[in-house]
Every structure is written in C-alpha cells, then in structure tokens.
Amino acid sequence: MEAEIAQLVTTGATTVVGLMATEAWTQARSRLAALFGRGRDAEEVSAELEEIRVEVVRADGDAELVGDQAAELRNRLRRLLRQDPQAAEELADLLREFTPRQRSGTAVHNEIHNGTYNETVIQAGRSQITYNYQSPPPAKD
C-alpha cells in the first residue's frame, strides 16, 4: 500500500473516532455510512458505525479502548480502499470537511538579554514559554 494511502487510512480512522465523540457525528454519520457501505444497505452500515461510536463514548477517554475502535476503522478503511481505490478521494474530501481547522498565525519570538525589565507584556494565542536564566557575573570589587 502506498504511503499516502496508509496515511489517509490512519488519519481517516483517527478523525472518524474523534467525530464519534462530538456533535459533528450527526452531520458526518450518513456520509460515512455511504462511504463505508459501497453497495450495502446504508442503514445496516450506519448501525455498525453506531455500535463503534457507542464503544468510543463508553471508553470515556480510555486510550486502549479508543485505540481498539480506531484499529477496527483502519482495517475497514484499508479493505475499502483496496476494493475501491476511487473511494480515497471521497475519504479525503470528508476529512477536509470534518477535520478541525487550525488557525494559521504568525510565530512570535521574544528574547531578553542582559537586563532586568519590569514592564507589562501582553501576548495572545497559544504560547510555549521557556525560561533560560543565567546568574549575573560576580561583581568586581
């Protein structure tokens, strides 16, 4: 299996499991059932997906149980894409639609060297702060 398809399968399974635990599931369920169904009864496939969703919700953050459901979905997606390679584009479209978008922004990098500064700094957004403190050199007499 090509690396792109393997990545699509993994991302797809992870995204679907994530959707199952959110309100977005109601929007995505019928389209995912159509994707997974491919010639099968849509209600039957929807019921199978609902069983997986119930397990995900019951897992209540248990990584092992959620991982089991993701593995089940990865296997289903892998089989689907082997049988119908054109389903990859449909899956990719669904992922683009339902994957939370991350805001792009400008990275801000602040540095203060050799001094003491007593000013207010306001910085908004997601931040990672690292303090590197060096003792000042000993005073010369």
PDB file of C-alpha atoms in Angstrom, residues 35-85:
ATOM      1  CA  LEU A  35     -18.566   5.668   2.103  1.00  0.00           C
ATOM      2  CA  PHE A  36     -18.176   2.500   4.170  1.00  0.00           C
ATOM      3  CA  GLY A  37     -21.295   0.875   2.673  1.00  0.00           C
ATOM      4  CA  ARG A  38     -20.481   0.863  -1.023  1.00  0.00           C
ATOM      5  CA  GLY A  39     -23.353  -1.290  -2.239  1.00  0.00           C
ATOM      6  CA  ARG A  40     -24.556  -2.443   1.167  1.00  0.00           C
ATOM      7  CA  ASP A  41     -27.667  -1.328   2.996  1.00  0.00           C
ATOM      8  CA  ALA A  42     -26.948   2.175   4.330  1.00  0.00           C
ATOM      9  CA  GLU A  43     -28.987   1.606   7.497  1.00  0.00           C
ATOM     10  CA  GLU A  44     -27.045  -1.572   8.272  1.00  0.00           C
ATOM     11  CA  VAL A  45     -23.709   0.186   7.840  1.00  0.00           C
ATOM     12  CA  SER A  46     -24.939   3.157   9.870  1.00  0.00           C
ATOM     13  CA  ALA A  47     -25.909   0.765  12.675  1.00  0.00           C
ATOM     14  CA  GLU A  48     -22.430  -0.824  12.586  1.00  0.00           C
ATOM     15  CA  LEU A  49     -20.814   2.610  12.831  1.00  0.00           C
ATOM     16  CA  GLU A  50     -23.178   3.494  15.666  1.00  0.00           C
ATOM     17  CA  GLU A  51     -22.010   0.409  17.586  1.00  0.00           C
ATOM     18  CA  ILE A  52     -18.428   1.607  17.243  1.00  0.00           C
ATOM     19  CA  ARG A  53     -19.485   5.093  18.345  1.00  0.00           C
ATOM     20  CA  VAL A  54     -21.160   3.706  21.468  1.00  0.00           C
ATOM     21  CA  GLU A  55     -17.923   1.919  22.350  1.00  0.00           C
ATOM     22  CA  VAL A  56     -15.921   5.106  21.816  1.00  0.00           C
ATOM     23  CA  VAL A  57     -18.253   7.120  24.039  1.00  0.00           C
ATOM     24  CA  ARG A  58     -18.293   4.396  26.718  1.00  0.00           C
ATOM     25  CA  ALA A  59     -14.484   4.304  26.663  1.00  0.00           C
ATOM     26  CA  ASP A  60     -14.597   7.722  28.309  1.00  0.00           C
ATOM     27  CA  GLY A  61     -11.027   8.568  27.348  1.00  0.00           C
ATOM     28  CA  ASP A  62      -9.581   5.061  27.866  1.00  0.00           C
ATOM     29  CA  ALA A  63      -6.856   5.205  25.226  1.00  0.00           C
ATOM     30  CA  GLU A  64      -6.686   1.431  24.797  1.00  0.00           C
ATOM     31  CA  LEU A  65     -10.417   1.044  24.127  1.00  0.00           C
ATOM     32  CA  VAL A  66     -10.483   4.022  21.779  1.00  0.00           C
ATOM     33  CA  GLY A  67      -7.396   2.626  20.046  1.00  0.00           C
ATOM     34  CA  ASP A  68      -9.223  -0.673  19.507  1.00  0.00           C
ATOM     35  CA  GLN A  69     -12.062   1.126  17.751  1.00  0.00           C
ATOM     36  CA  ALA A  70      -9.614   3.156  15.659  1.00  0.00           C
ATOM     37  CA  ALA A  71      -7.895  -0.099  14.642  1.00  0.00           C
ATOM     38  CA  GLU A  72     -11.263  -1.535  13.579  1.00  0.00           C
ATOM     39  CA  LEU A  73     -11.913   1.526  11.437  1.00  0.00           C
ATOM     40  CA  ARG A  74      -8.383   1.425   9.974  1.00  0.00           C
ATOM     41  CA  ASN A  75      -8.971  -2.181   8.898  1.00  0.00           C
ATOM     42  CA  ARG A  76     -12.313  -1.294   7.331  1.00  0.00           C
ATOM     43  CA  LEU A  77     -10.828   1.685   5.507  1.00  0.00           C
ATOM     44  CA  ARG A  78      -7.882  -0.367   4.279  1.00  0.00           C
ATOM     45  CA  ARG A  79     -10.239  -3.020   2.852  1.00  0.00           C
ATOM     46  CA  LEU A  80     -12.446  -0.342   1.322  1.00  0.00           C
ATOM     47  CA  LEU A  81      -9.570   1.404  -0.441  1.00  0.00           C
ATOM     48  CA  ARG A  82      -8.203  -1.896  -1.743  1.00  0.00           C
ATOM     49  CA  GLN A  83     -11.598  -2.794  -3.216  1.00  0.00           C
ATOM     50  CA  ASP A  84     -12.373   0.695  -4.486  1.00  0.00           C
ATOM     51  CA  PRO A  85      -9.309   2.938  -4.893  1.00  0.00           C
TER      52      PRO A  85
END
